[in-house]
Coordinates of C-alpha atoms in Angstrom, one line a residue:
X274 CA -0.4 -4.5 32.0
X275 CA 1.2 -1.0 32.3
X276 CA -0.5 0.1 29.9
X277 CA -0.9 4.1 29.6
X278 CA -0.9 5.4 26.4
X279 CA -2.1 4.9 22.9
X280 CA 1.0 4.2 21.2
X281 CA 1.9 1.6 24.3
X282 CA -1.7 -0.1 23.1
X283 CA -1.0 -0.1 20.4
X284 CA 2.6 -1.7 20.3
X285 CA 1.2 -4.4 22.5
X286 CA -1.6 -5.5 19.6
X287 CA 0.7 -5.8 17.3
X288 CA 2.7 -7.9 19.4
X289 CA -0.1 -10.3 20.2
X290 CA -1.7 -10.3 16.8
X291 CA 1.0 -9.9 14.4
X292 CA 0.9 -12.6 11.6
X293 CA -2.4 -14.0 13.2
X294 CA -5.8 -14.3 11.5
X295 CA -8.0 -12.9 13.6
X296 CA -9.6 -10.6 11.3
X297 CA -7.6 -7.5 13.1
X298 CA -5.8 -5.1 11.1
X299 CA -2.9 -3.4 11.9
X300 CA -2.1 0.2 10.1
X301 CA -0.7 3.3 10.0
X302 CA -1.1 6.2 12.5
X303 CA -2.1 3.7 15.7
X304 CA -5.2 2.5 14.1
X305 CA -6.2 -1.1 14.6
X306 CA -9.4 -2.3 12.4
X307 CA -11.7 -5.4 14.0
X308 CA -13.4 -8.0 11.2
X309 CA -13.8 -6.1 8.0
X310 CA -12.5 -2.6 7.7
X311 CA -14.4 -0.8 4.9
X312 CA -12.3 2.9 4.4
X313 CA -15.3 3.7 1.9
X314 CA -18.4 3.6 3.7
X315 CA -16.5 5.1 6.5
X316 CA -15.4 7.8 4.6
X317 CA -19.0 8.5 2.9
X318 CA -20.0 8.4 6.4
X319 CA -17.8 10.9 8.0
X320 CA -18.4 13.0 4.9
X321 CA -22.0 13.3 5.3
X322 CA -21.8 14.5 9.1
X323 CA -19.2 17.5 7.7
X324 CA -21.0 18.1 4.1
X325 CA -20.8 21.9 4.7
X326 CA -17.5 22.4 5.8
X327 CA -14.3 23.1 3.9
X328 CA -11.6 21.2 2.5
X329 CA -9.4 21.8 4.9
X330 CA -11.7 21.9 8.0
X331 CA -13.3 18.3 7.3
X332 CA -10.0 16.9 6.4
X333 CA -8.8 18.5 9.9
X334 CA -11.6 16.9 11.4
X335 CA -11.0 13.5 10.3
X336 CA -7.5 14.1 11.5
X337 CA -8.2 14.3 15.2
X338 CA -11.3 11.8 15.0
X339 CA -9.7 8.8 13.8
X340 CA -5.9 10.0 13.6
X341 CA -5.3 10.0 10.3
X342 CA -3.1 13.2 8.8
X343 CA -5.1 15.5 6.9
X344 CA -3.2 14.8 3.6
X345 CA -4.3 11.5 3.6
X346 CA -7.8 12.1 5.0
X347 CA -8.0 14.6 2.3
X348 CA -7.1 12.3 -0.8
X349 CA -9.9 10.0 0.9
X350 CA -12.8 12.0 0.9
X351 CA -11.9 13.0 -2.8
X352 CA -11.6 9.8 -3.8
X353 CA -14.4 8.0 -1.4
X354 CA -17.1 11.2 -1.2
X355 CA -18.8 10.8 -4.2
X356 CA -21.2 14.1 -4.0
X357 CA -24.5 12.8 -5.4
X358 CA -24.6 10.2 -2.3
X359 CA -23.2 12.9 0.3
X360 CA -24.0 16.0 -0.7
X361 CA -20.4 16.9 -0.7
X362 CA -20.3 18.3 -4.5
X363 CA -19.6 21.8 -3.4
X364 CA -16.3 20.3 -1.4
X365 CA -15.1 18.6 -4.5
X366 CA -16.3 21.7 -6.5
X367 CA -17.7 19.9 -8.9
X368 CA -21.5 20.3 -10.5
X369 CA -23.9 18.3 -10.6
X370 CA -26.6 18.6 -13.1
X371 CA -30.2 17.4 -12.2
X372 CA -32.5 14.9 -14.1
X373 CA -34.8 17.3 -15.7
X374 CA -38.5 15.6 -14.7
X375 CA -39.9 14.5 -18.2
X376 CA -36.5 13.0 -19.1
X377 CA -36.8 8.9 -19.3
X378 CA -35.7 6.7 -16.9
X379 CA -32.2 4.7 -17.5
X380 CA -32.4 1.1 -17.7
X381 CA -31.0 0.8 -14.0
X382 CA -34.9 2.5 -12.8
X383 CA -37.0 0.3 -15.1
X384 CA -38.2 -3.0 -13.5
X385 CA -36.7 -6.0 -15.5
X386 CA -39.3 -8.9 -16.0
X387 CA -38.4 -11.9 -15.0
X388 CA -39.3 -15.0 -17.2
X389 CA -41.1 -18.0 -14.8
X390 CA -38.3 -20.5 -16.2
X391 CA -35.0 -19.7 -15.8
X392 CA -33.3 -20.1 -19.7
X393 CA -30.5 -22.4 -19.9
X394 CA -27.0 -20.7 -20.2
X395 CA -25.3 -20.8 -23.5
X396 CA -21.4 -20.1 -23.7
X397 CA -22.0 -17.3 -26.0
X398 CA -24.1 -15.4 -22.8
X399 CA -21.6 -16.9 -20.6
X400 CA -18.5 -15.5 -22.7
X401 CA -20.4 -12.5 -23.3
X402 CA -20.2 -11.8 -19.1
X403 CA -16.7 -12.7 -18.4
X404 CA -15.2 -11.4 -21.5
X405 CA -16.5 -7.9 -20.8
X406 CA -13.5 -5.9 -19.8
X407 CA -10.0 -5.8 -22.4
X408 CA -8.2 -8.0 -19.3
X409 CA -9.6 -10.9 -17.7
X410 CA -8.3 -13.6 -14.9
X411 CA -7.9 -16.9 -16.9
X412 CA -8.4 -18.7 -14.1
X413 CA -11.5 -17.3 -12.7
X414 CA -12.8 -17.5 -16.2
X415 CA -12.3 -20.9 -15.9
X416 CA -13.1 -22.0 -12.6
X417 CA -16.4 -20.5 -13.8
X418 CA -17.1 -22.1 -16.9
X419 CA -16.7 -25.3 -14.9
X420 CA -19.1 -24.5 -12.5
X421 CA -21.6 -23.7 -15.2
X422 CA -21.2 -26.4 -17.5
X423 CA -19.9 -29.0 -16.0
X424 CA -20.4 -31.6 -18.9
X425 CA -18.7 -29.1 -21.2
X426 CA -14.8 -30.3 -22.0
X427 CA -12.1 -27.3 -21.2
X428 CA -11.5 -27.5 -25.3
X429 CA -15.1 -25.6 -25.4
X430 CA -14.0 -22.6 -23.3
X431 CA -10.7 -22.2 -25.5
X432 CA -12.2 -22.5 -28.6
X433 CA -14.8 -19.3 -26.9
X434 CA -12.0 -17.2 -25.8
X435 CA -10.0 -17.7 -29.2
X436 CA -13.0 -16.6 -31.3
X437 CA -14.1 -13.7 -29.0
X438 CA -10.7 -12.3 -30.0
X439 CA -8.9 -12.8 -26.5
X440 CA -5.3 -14.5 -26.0
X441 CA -3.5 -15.8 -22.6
X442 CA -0.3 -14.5 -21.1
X443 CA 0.7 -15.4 -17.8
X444 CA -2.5 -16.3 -16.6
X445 CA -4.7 -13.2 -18.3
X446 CA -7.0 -12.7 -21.0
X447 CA -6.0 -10.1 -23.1
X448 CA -8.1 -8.6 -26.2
X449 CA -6.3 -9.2 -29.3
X450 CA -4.6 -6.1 -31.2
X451 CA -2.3 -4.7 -28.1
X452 CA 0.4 -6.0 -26.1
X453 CA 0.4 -6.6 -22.8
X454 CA 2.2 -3.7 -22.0
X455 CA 0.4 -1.5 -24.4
X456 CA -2.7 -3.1 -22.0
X457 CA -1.6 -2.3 -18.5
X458 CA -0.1 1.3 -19.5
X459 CA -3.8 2.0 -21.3
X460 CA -5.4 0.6 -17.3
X461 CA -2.9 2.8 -15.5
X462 CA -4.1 6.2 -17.4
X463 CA -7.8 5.1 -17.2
X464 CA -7.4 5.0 -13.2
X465 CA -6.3 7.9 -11.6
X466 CA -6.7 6.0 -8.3
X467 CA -6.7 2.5 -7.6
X468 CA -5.4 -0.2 -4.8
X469 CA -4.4 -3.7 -5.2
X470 CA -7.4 -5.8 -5.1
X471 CA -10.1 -3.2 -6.7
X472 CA -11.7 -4.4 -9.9
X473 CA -9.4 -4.6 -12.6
X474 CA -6.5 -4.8 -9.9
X475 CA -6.7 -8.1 -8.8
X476 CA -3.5 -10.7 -7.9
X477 CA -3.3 -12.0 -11.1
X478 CA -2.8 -8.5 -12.6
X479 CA -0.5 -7.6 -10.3
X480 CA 2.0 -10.7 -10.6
X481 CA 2.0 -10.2 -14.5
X482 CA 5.5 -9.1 -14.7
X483 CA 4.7 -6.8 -17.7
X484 CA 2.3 -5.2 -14.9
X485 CA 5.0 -5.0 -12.6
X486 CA 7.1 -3.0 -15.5
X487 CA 4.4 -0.5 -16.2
X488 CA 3.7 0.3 -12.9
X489 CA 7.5 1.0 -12.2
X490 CA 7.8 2.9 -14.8
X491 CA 5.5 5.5 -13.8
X492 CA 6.3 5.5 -10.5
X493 CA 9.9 6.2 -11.4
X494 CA 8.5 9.6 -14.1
X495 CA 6.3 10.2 -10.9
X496 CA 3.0 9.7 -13.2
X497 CA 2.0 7.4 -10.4
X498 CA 2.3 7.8 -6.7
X499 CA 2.2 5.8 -3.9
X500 CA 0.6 6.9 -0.6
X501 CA -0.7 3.9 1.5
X502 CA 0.0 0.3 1.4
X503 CA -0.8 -0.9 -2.0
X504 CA -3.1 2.4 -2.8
X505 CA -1.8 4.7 -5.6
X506 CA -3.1 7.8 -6.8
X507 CA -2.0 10.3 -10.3
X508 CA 0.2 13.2 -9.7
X509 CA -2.6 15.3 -11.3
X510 CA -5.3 14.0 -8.9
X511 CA -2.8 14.5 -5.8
X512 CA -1.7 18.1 -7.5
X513 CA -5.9 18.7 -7.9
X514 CA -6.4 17.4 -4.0
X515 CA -3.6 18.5 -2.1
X516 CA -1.8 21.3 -4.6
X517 CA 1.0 18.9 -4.8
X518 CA 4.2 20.4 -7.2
X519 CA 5.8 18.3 -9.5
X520 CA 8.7 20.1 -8.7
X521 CA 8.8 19.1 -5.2
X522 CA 8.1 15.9 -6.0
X523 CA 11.2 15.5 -8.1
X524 CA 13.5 17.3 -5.4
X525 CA 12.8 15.2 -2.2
X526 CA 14.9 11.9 -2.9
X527 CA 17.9 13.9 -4.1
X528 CA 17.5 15.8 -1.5
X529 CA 17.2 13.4 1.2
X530 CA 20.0 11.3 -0.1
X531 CA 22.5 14.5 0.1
X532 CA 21.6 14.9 3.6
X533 CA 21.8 11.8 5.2
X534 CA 25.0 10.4 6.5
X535 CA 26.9 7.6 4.4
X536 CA 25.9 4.1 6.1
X537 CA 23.9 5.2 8.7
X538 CA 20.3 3.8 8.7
X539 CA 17.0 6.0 8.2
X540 CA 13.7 5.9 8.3
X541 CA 11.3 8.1 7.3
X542 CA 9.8 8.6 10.8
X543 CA 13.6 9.1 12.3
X544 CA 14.3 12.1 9.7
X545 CA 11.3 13.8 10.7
X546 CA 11.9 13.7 14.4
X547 CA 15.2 14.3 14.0
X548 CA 14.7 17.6 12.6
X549 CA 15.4 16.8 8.9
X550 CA 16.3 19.5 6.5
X551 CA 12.6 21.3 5.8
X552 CA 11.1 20.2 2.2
X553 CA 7.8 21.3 1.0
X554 CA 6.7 18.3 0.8
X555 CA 5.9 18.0 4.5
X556 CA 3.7 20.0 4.1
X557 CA 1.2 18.0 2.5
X558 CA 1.2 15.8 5.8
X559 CA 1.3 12.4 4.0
X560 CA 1.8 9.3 5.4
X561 CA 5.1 7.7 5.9
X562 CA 4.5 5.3 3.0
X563 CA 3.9 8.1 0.4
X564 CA 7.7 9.6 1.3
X565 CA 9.1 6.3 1.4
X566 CA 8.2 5.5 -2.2
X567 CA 9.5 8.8 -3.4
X568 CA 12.3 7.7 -1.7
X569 CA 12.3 3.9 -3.2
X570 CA 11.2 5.4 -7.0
X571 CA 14.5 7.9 -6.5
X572 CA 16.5 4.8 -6.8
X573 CA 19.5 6.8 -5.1
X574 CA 19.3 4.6 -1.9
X575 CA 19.3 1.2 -0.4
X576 CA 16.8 -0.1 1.3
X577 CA 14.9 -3.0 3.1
X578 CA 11.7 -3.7 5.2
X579 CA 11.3 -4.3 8.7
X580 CA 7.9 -4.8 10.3
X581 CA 6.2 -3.1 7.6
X582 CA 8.8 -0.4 7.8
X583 CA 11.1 0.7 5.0
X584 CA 14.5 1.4 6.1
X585 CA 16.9 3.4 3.9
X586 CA 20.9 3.4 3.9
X587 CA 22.7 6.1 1.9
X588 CA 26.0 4.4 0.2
X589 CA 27.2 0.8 0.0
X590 CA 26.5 -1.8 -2.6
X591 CA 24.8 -4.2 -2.8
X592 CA 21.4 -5.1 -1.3
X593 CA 20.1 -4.4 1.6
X594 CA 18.4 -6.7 4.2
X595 CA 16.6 -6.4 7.3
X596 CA 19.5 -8.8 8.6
X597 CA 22.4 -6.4 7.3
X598 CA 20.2 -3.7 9.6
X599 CA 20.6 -5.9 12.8
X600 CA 23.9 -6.7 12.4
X601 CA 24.8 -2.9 11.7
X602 CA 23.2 -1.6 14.8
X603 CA 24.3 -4.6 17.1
X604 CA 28.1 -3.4 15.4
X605 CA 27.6 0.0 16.8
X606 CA 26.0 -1.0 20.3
X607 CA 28.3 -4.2 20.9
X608 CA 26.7 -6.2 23.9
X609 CA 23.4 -4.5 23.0
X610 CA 21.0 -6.7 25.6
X611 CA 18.2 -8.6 24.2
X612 CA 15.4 -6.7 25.4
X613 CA 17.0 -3.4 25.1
X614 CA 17.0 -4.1 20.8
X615 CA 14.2 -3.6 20.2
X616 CA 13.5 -0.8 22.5
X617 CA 16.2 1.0 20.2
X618 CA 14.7 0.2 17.0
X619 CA 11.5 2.2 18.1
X620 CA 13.5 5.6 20.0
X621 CA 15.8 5.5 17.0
X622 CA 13.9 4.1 14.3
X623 CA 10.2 4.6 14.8
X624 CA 10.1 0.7 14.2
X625 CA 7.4 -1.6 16.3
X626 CA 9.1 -5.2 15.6
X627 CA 7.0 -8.5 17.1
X628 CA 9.2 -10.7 18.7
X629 CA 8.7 -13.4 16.4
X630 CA 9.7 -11.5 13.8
X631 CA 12.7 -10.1 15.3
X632 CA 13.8 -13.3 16.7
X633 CA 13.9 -14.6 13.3
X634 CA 15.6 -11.9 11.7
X635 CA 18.3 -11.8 14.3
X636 CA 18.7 -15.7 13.3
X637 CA 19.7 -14.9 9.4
X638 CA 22.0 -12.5 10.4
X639 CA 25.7 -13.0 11.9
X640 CA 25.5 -11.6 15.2
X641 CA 26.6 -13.2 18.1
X642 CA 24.6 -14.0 20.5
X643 CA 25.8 -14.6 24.6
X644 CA 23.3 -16.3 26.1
X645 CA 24.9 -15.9 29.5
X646 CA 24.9 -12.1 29.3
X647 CA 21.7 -12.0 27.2
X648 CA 23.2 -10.0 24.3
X649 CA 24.1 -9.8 21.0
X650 CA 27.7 -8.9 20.0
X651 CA 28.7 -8.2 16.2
X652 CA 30.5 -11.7 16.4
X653 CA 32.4 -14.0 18.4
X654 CA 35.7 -11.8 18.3
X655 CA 33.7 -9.1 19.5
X656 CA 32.1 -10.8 22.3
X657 CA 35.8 -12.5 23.3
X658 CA 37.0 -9.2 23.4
X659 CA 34.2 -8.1 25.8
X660 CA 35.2 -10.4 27.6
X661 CA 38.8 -10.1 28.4
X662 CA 38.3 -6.1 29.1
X663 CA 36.2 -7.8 31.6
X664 CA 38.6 -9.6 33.2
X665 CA 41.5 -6.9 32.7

């Protein structure tokens, strides 16, 4: 296949198994993930072969076994290295104090007897359960009370969540006395980590839109950060982890947005090898997605997504699409050929588009497309043009 290289391996994955559910996963920094991928037992894992090491050395390490920066690795093990399973308290610096010998077992090491006869549930013990935490899923609630009492009418259940003190908005249970809002900015400060999908973070919370407000919010005063995919983590824990300065923080998307030239597309990978203008911020070696939502929460930019990849445009109005990127680059390379397009979006952008997805994009745009020459023109005009220098 011509294969030679890692990133070439890579680039050809996710061209066979991009939007297919094979169980493969496709992320950042060339790794590809078979079946389940579970970044916390890997994590504890790596942490216990490199208990006694430093910070900096282990996070190192991780770097050049699985290819990871070390920022990242770092905020990982900090987050996923929890001492009293790894023995990694004196990384974290933290202290753990030992059970003193005579001191009573917790409930968790007392053997629970278990009655012969299984007791019949009553709504109360079922309410009691799913009713635990101040937000609930509605409809898991439900789809559970029907499965445990299944001669019960829905009328029951409301009648159970109304006197338990809970009330529905937008498909969540919310403890009466507090607003939504008052709900979700209360979960945010109790979490100074979390991803979409942990407990307390699943779909339905996230397309609440007074969710969607919150979390904006602090990711605008930089409370909240983004730093993979849909993982976020506290300034104060990334300032703890990584010495992180809020000051720099608040610098880097005015600063990028002063450098970069008026219409001309970026991406976060393309200012870095193109030598961008040094900000200490590199120097936490973060992932791409971490600067791009600085970038995204600086609001002084347009931007879209290609491939997974956020692409940024200084000036204009408007929003910006990933066909409004085609149709600029195919403007500035007129009679760009078809397979030479996307060979430009990875030397110029650092962007790895599938065909399929590229195909379609370049059909919701308005570039022209000669299927004698095999290229794409900025229009018609353009292409006539072409064509008459040609023939001059």
């Amino acid at each position: 296949m011509g294969i030679t290289t890692p990133i070439a391996l890579y680039d050809e994955l996710k061209q066979v198994f991009w939007n297919a559910d094979e169980g493969v996963t496709l992320g950042d920094h060339l790794s590809v993930g078979f079946g389940k991928v579970d970044r916390r037992r890997q994590v504890r894992a790596f942490a216990e072969r490199h208990a006694d090491e430093p910070r900096n050395v282990a996070a190192k390490a991780y770097e050049r076994e699985y290819g990871f920066s070390a920022g990242i690795a770092a905020i990982w093990l900090d987050l996923f290295a929890e001492p009293a399973d790894v023995s990694f308290s004196e990384w974290l610096g933290v202290e753990v104090a030992e059970c003193p010998t005579g001191a009573p077992a917790s409930r968790a090491d007392v053997p629970v007897a278990h009655d012969t006869e299984r007791e019949a549930p009553t709504l109360e013990g079922f309410l009691a359960r799913e009713l635990a935490g101040r937000i609930c899923d509605e409809g898991l609630v439900r789809r559970r009370f029907a499965f445990e009492f299944p001669d019960d009418p829905p009328e029951a259940l409301d009648r159970g969540i109304e006197d338990a003190g809970y009330y529905e908005d937008r498909g969540l249970l919310f403890r009466e006395g507090s607003t939504p809002n008052d709900h979700f900015t209360r979960l945010l400060a109790e979490h100074p980590s979390f991803a979409k999908g942990d407990a307390g973070f699943e779909n339905a919370v996230w397309q609440h839109p007074a969710f969607r407000q919150v979390l904006r919010q602090a990711l605008s005063d930089h409370r909240l950060l983004l730093y993979e995919g849909d993982s976020y983590i506290s300034f104060s824990r990334l300032h703890d982890v990584l010495g992180a300065r809020m000051a720099d923080i608040e610098s880097y998307a005015p600063a990028v947005s002063v450098d970069a030239p008026e219409g001309e597309p970026f991406t976060v990978a393309s200012l870095r090898a193109g030598g961008a203008t040094p900000h200490p911020l590199y120097g936490l070696d973060m992932p791409d997605d971490f600067y791009e939502g600085l970038l995204d929460a600086g609001g002084l930019l347009r931007s879209c997504t290609l491939a997974g990849t956020k692409v940024f445009v200084a000036g204009g109005e408007g929003r910006l699409s990933a066909a409004d990127l085609i149709e600029w680059i195919v403007a500035h390379h007129e009679g760009i050929e078809r397979d030479d397009l996307p060979r430009l979006l990875a030397n110029d952008l650092g962007i790895t588009c599938p065909a399929p997805l590229l195909t379609t994009t370049i059909y919701n745009s308005d570039v022209y497309y000669d299927d004698i020459g095999d290229a794409y023109y900025s229009s018609m005009e353009a292409w006539k043009k072409e064509a008459r220098n040609e023939l001059a």
